[in-house]
Amino acid sequence: MTKDTKPLTIGLVIDDSLDRPDGVQQHVLTLGRWLTGKGHTVHYLTSTTQRSDLPRIHSLARNLPMTFNGNRLGIPIAADRKAIAQLFRDVTFDVLHINMPYSPLLAGKIIAAAPPSTTIVGTFHIMPWNTLTSVGTHLLGAIQRRQLGRFRQVIAVSTPAAEFAAKALRVDPIVIGNPVRVLGFSQARDAELALRDEQPEGQPVKIFFLGRLVERKGILELLAAAARLRELTTTPFELVVGGKGPLQDTCLRYVAETNLDDITTFLGYVAEDDKAELLAAADIVALPSTGGESFGISVVEALAACRGAVIAGDNAGYRTVMEGLENQLIDATNTEAFAQLLQGFVEDPQRRDDASAKQVETAQRFDVDYIGRRVIEIYGS
């Protein structure tokens, strides 16, 4: 905490549960822990959340599981106004930080109950994956028009997200990226590099995918590119897939049909604590999302951790994170171009090393210490 910043009582508001490690949840948890470490008192205002490792969690509504914008999430069933009123009697919040778009059934009720003395800011997180997402967000903007006037400032996690928020909600966002604890990932990279001389020679180049096995994350496009890559190169490589999802059976069938099963490993669900080590051990991290990304927390983590090169889908959110590394972006639906980009990195270890050095510098732009200080400035501006 800077000398000029007084300790604040902050409510981080998310309509969804905090039990899943998805992007908005990661934003809330990373920022919350940083704020707590700086001496602020953080409360988490959520729908049904079972975790007990965080203090001051207030589960104010039950949630209903659904899919929105290609992601799993929970939408809250109407929160109890009495419980919200009691929370405001018990806690005097200096700031409520609302994650957006937000539901009128939970966050909307919290905003309505907040006293005038409480500063309200928001962070807008999404890019539309389909027409329904776009129409739904515009509809929320119309419903919440008056309430949005209560916000001191809306933050958007990227320029494309800011442009969408401006159109859908008629707000004027400031762009501040998602916070990532870069240090933990870069330390994993350093540890991996320190062991490089001890590793046996002739190991296959490891290509690693980490993400939900859903359409927009590009896993099927990666498998197709890997099948073509095998025709293009004599350099041994292996493919490791971390994550699970509804496309898992489809992926397994494709791997069998294209004879990739001897070089492909499916890890299933990857715990948060295991991510850094797996990313650091990869020669290439491929995150070929085809769209619907407002940012790319997973990309920042890979940039900080990977001992080799990160290849990312050329979509609006990932392009923001990969600024300066545009030659590592790919339209994953172009199988030939994707395979050729992989080939260049598979066959050239020096090119992978050069990419890794640049990537660590790029990731620093989103370190939680830098992002957190910018958010604190918004709270007090």
XYZ file of C-alpha atoms in Angstrom:
381
model
C 0.000 0.000 0.000
C 1.365 3.397 -0.937
C 1.745 6.108 1.656
C -1.198 8.012 0.170
C -3.607 5.050 0.148
C -5.711 4.379 3.221
C -6.889 0.854 3.980
C -10.146 0.229 2.137
C -13.026 -2.165 2.682
C -13.734 -3.603 -0.746
C -16.501 -5.880 -1.985
C -15.595 -7.907 -5.080
C -18.928 -8.856 -6.646
C -19.363 -11.804 -9.003
C -22.726 -13.254 -9.961
C -21.186 -16.684 -10.470
C -19.671 -19.100 -7.967
C -15.986 -18.900 -7.026
C -15.665 -22.679 -7.086
C -14.417 -22.905 -10.702
C -11.081 -21.551 -12.002
C -12.548 -19.744 -15.029
C -11.376 -16.340 -16.243
C -13.593 -14.022 -14.204
C -13.037 -16.127 -11.095
C -9.277 -15.910 -11.626
C -9.561 -12.136 -11.954
C -11.496 -11.885 -8.675
C -9.240 -14.241 -6.731
C -5.944 -12.817 -7.993
C -6.995 -9.223 -7.409
C -8.549 -10.069 -4.038
C -5.411 -11.740 -2.728
C -3.255 -8.864 -3.929
C -5.525 -6.278 -2.293
C -5.501 -8.264 0.954
C -1.712 -8.419 0.823
C -1.632 -4.629 0.517
C -3.591 -4.201 3.745
C -7.115 -3.788 2.404
C -10.108 -5.737 3.732
C -11.692 -7.747 0.927
C -15.144 -9.324 0.938
C -16.300 -11.680 -1.831
C -19.987 -11.240 -2.724
C -21.045 -14.262 -4.789
C -23.750 -16.734 -5.579
C -23.450 -20.236 -4.082
C -19.769 -20.884 -3.294
C -18.500 -23.864 -1.324
C -14.822 -22.984 -0.928
C -13.618 -22.233 2.584
C -10.023 -21.131 1.936
C -10.928 -17.441 1.701
C -12.209 -15.191 4.488
C -15.304 -13.037 4.176
C -17.167 -14.924 1.437
C -20.848 -14.020 1.286
C -22.949 -16.431 -0.792
C -26.050 -14.359 -1.376
C -27.954 -16.406 -3.951
C -28.227 -19.880 -5.389
C -27.048 -20.293 -8.962
C -28.335 -22.111 -11.997
C -25.681 -23.756 -14.232
C -25.733 -22.739 -17.896
C -23.499 -21.989 -20.873
C -22.976 -18.384 -22.006
C -20.517 -17.079 -24.614
C -19.132 -20.613 -24.928
C -18.260 -20.779 -21.225
C -19.765 -22.630 -18.300
C -21.179 -20.315 -15.682
C -23.843 -20.051 -13.059
C -26.535 -17.404 -13.190
C -27.976 -16.418 -9.828
C -31.527 -17.071 -8.797
C -32.965 -13.942 -7.196
C -30.934 -12.938 -4.163
C -32.567 -12.316 -0.800
C -32.936 -8.563 -0.349
C -32.956 -8.999 3.436
C -29.588 -10.775 3.358
C -28.124 -7.990 1.224
C -29.546 -5.312 3.523
C -28.086 -7.107 6.544
C -24.674 -7.257 4.868
C -24.715 -3.494 4.398
C -25.681 -3.028 8.042
C -22.772 -5.232 9.108
C -20.109 -3.909 6.715
C -19.347 -0.373 5.565
C -17.935 -0.767 2.090
C -15.688 1.904 0.652
C -15.773 0.242 -2.775
C -17.922 -2.300 -4.581
C -16.155 -3.754 -7.615
C -18.711 -5.357 -9.944
C -17.722 -7.950 -12.543
C -19.637 -7.310 -15.757
C -21.928 -7.994 -17.504
C -23.894 -8.502 -14.329
C -27.256 -9.951 -13.428
C -30.054 -7.761 -12.062
C -30.874 -10.669 -9.724
C -27.672 -10.432 -7.633
C -25.159 -7.723 -8.504
C -28.001 -5.453 -9.589
C -29.672 -5.813 -6.189
C -26.362 -5.205 -4.416
C -25.808 -1.978 -6.361
C -29.370 -0.840 -5.644
C -28.873 -1.390 -1.904
C -25.459 0.298 -1.691
C -25.387 3.613 0.173
C -24.366 6.752 -1.757
C -21.066 6.860 0.124
C -19.907 3.587 -1.480
C -17.858 3.937 -4.646
C -18.931 1.555 -7.406
C -16.643 0.491 -10.227
C -16.924 -2.362 -12.692
C -14.766 -4.601 -14.852
C -16.225 -5.719 -18.183
C -14.935 -9.115 -19.284
C -16.491 -10.415 -22.473
C -16.423 -10.392 -26.252
C -19.444 -11.853 -28.068
C -19.030 -15.417 -29.311
C -22.401 -15.433 -31.083
C -25.431 -13.278 -31.854
C -27.232 -14.374 -28.694
C -24.373 -13.088 -26.531
C -24.361 -9.747 -28.305
C -28.132 -9.291 -28.145
C -28.254 -10.388 -24.508
C -25.578 -7.904 -23.469
C -27.278 -5.052 -25.338
C -30.545 -5.965 -23.597
C -28.847 -5.874 -20.190
C -27.430 -2.479 -21.078
C -30.925 -1.153 -21.824
C -32.348 -2.588 -18.598
C -29.471 -1.280 -16.481
C -29.021 2.105 -18.151
C -29.979 4.154 -15.092
C -28.053 1.956 -12.681
C -24.897 2.165 -14.783
C -24.913 5.882 -14.092
C -24.050 4.975 -10.500
C -20.618 3.668 -11.548
C -17.603 5.879 -10.992
C -15.710 4.034 -13.711
C -15.994 0.925 -15.858
C -12.797 -0.960 -16.623
C -12.545 -3.244 -19.665
C -9.917 -5.975 -19.820
C -8.911 -5.137 -23.404
C -9.553 -2.593 -26.131
C -11.942 -4.920 -28.027
C -13.875 -5.552 -24.814
C -14.005 -1.790 -24.205
C -15.434 -1.218 -27.683
C -18.104 -3.870 -27.121
C -18.975 -2.454 -23.682
C -19.253 1.046 -25.112
C -21.753 -0.134 -27.746
C -23.729 -2.545 -25.589
C -23.839 -0.624 -22.309
C -23.166 2.949 -23.468
C -20.332 3.417 -21.010
C -16.843 4.848 -21.524
C -14.425 2.202 -20.224
C -10.761 2.524 -19.387
C -8.624 -0.441 -20.455
C -6.794 -2.328 -17.692
C -5.847 -5.942 -18.378
C -6.593 -8.904 -16.154
C -4.175 -9.366 -13.245
C -1.900 -12.411 -13.345
C 0.601 -13.513 -10.718
C 3.393 -13.567 -13.276
C 6.160 -14.273 -10.762
C 4.974 -17.780 -9.940
C 4.900 -18.732 -13.623
C 8.232 -17.136 -14.513
C 9.858 -18.893 -11.548
C 8.650 -22.216 -12.959
C 10.295 -21.302 -16.278
C 13.555 -20.397 -14.547
C 13.567 -23.710 -12.681
C 12.953 -25.633 -15.925
C 15.744 -23.808 -17.739
C 18.145 -24.494 -14.859
C 17.573 -28.230 -15.355
C 17.967 -28.170 -19.131
C 21.550 -29.487 -19.168
C 20.480 -32.485 -17.102
C 17.777 -33.542 -19.554
C 18.550 -36.380 -21.976
C 19.124 -35.484 -25.607
C 16.850 -36.612 -28.408
C 13.580 -36.101 -26.578
C 10.566 -35.327 -28.782
C 9.484 -31.696 -28.952
C 6.587 -31.293 -26.534
C 3.524 -29.387 -27.784
C 1.126 -28.607 -24.928
C -2.522 -27.521 -25.059
C -4.277 -26.322 -21.910
C -7.942 -25.402 -21.882
C -11.520 -26.555 -22.020
C -12.230 -29.101 -24.731
C -14.880 -26.949 -26.373
C -15.301 -25.698 -29.912
C -13.958 -22.173 -29.568
C -10.754 -23.164 -27.754
C -9.483 -24.723 -30.991
C -8.571 -28.213 -29.803
C -9.917 -29.888 -32.968
C -7.986 -27.407 -35.108
C -4.819 -28.242 -33.168
C -5.311 -31.973 -33.715
C -5.800 -31.404 -37.438
C -2.629 -29.298 -37.570
C -0.723 -31.979 -35.656
C -1.819 -34.613 -38.169
C -0.549 -32.411 -41.009
C 2.643 -31.583 -39.084
C 3.503 -35.248 -38.943
C 3.549 -35.244 -42.742
C 5.738 -32.127 -42.894
C 8.544 -32.908 -40.452
C 10.870 -35.724 -39.492
C 11.564 -34.107 -36.107
C 9.933 -36.195 -33.360
C 7.209 -34.409 -31.418
C 4.508 -35.263 -28.930
C 1.186 -33.638 -28.121
C -0.015 -33.264 -24.537
C -3.588 -32.094 -23.957
C -4.570 -30.676 -20.573
C -8.239 -30.090 -19.818
C -11.583 -31.739 -20.229
C -14.890 -30.897 -21.832
C -17.700 -32.047 -24.117
C -15.376 -32.597 -27.108
C -13.229 -35.167 -25.311
C -14.755 -38.215 -27.010
C -14.581 -36.473 -30.386
C -10.902 -35.730 -29.777
C -10.155 -39.321 -28.813
C -11.857 -40.618 -31.950
C -9.972 -38.162 -34.163
C -6.633 -39.106 -32.621
C -7.330 -42.782 -33.256
C -8.515 -42.199 -36.819
C -5.454 -40.113 -37.747
C -2.911 -42.386 -36.016
C -1.915 -39.667 -33.555
C -2.657 -41.864 -30.557
C 0.971 -43.002 -30.218
C 2.191 -39.427 -29.703
C -0.826 -37.880 -27.934
C -1.546 -37.845 -24.191
C -4.765 -36.567 -22.624
C -4.185 -35.433 -19.028
C -7.791 -34.564 -18.205
C -8.479 -31.872 -15.625
C -5.396 -29.848 -14.645
C -5.371 -28.327 -11.151
C -4.382 -24.684 -10.795
C -1.322 -25.628 -8.744
C -0.030 -27.834 -11.577
C -0.357 -25.354 -14.426
C 2.944 -23.518 -14.065
C 5.056 -26.681 -14.052
C 3.276 -28.140 -17.094
C 3.556 -24.901 -19.053
C 7.229 -24.561 -18.165
C 7.999 -28.088 -19.358
C 6.556 -27.467 -22.836
C 8.658 -26.627 -25.879
C 5.564 -25.162 -27.540
C 2.323 -24.089 -25.887
C -0.536 -23.965 -28.386
C -3.649 -22.006 -27.376
C -5.485 -21.747 -30.706
C -8.802 -20.240 -29.651
C -10.870 -19.257 -32.675
C -12.845 -16.402 -31.095
C -14.983 -15.066 -28.279
C -11.954 -14.071 -26.189
C -11.917 -10.673 -24.481
C -8.446 -11.210 -23.013
C -6.269 -14.272 -22.438
C -5.233 -15.062 -18.867
C -4.093 -18.498 -20.032
C -1.942 -16.831 -22.694
C -0.253 -14.527 -20.167
C 0.461 -17.515 -17.913
C 1.969 -19.404 -20.843
C 4.067 -16.419 -21.918
C 5.528 -16.186 -18.424
C 6.126 -19.900 -17.921
C 6.963 -21.556 -21.242
C 10.619 -22.421 -21.844
C 9.829 -22.337 -25.569
C 7.316 -20.672 -27.865
C 3.652 -19.795 -27.322
C 1.349 -19.982 -30.333
C -2.040 -18.329 -29.839
C -5.224 -17.997 -31.855
C -5.495 -14.773 -33.819
C -8.598 -13.360 -32.125
C -9.215 -9.911 -30.700
C -8.541 -10.756 -27.046
C -5.409 -12.831 -27.604
C -4.027 -10.271 -30.057
C -4.147 -7.715 -27.223
C -2.059 -9.959 -24.972
C 0.342 -10.966 -27.790
C 1.204 -7.404 -28.797
C 4.726 -7.493 -30.217
C 4.487 -11.254 -30.821
C 2.103 -11.146 -33.770
C 4.196 -13.638 -35.749
C 3.114 -16.235 -33.170
C -0.596 -15.686 -33.809
C -2.462 -18.099 -36.083
C -5.854 -18.493 -37.696
C -6.292 -22.003 -36.367
C -8.927 -22.835 -38.978
C -6.184 -22.666 -41.648
C -4.736 -26.122 -41.060
C -1.831 -25.772 -43.489
C -0.668 -22.426 -42.079
C -1.068 -23.722 -38.516
C 0.982 -26.837 -39.273
C 3.706 -24.783 -40.950
C 3.950 -22.405 -37.989
C 4.275 -25.396 -35.655
C 6.884 -26.894 -37.983
C 9.043 -23.780 -37.805
C 9.205 -23.948 -34.027
C 9.442 -27.744 -33.821
C 12.503 -27.828 -36.061
C 14.332 -24.783 -34.642
C 15.219 -24.851 -30.916
C 16.997 -21.491 -31.155
C 13.827 -19.902 -32.478
C 11.962 -21.310 -29.485
C 14.564 -19.885 -27.095
C 14.392 -16.445 -28.713
C 10.603 -16.453 -28.470
C 10.671 -17.431 -24.795
C 12.914 -14.510 -23.847
C 10.551 -12.005 -25.482
C 7.474 -13.657 -24.011
C 8.551 -13.178 -20.398
C 8.906 -9.435 -20.986
C 5.473 -9.284 -22.618
C 3.829 -11.080 -19.684
C 5.139 -8.493 -17.219
C 2.628 -5.956 -18.582
C -0.100 -7.921 -16.817
C 1.586 -8.661 -13.515
C -0.825 -8.290 -10.619
C 1.347 -5.738 -8.853
C 1.139 -3.364 -11.818
C -2.512 -4.069 -12.624
C -3.521 -3.910 -8.958
C -1.992 -0.457 -8.508
C -3.896 0.803 -11.528
C -7.146 -0.561 -10.096
C -6.483 1.122 -6.737
C -6.059 4.415 -8.606
C -9.528 3.899 -10.106
C -10.994 3.252 -6.656
C -9.667 6.577 -5.414
C -9.900 8.708 -8.555
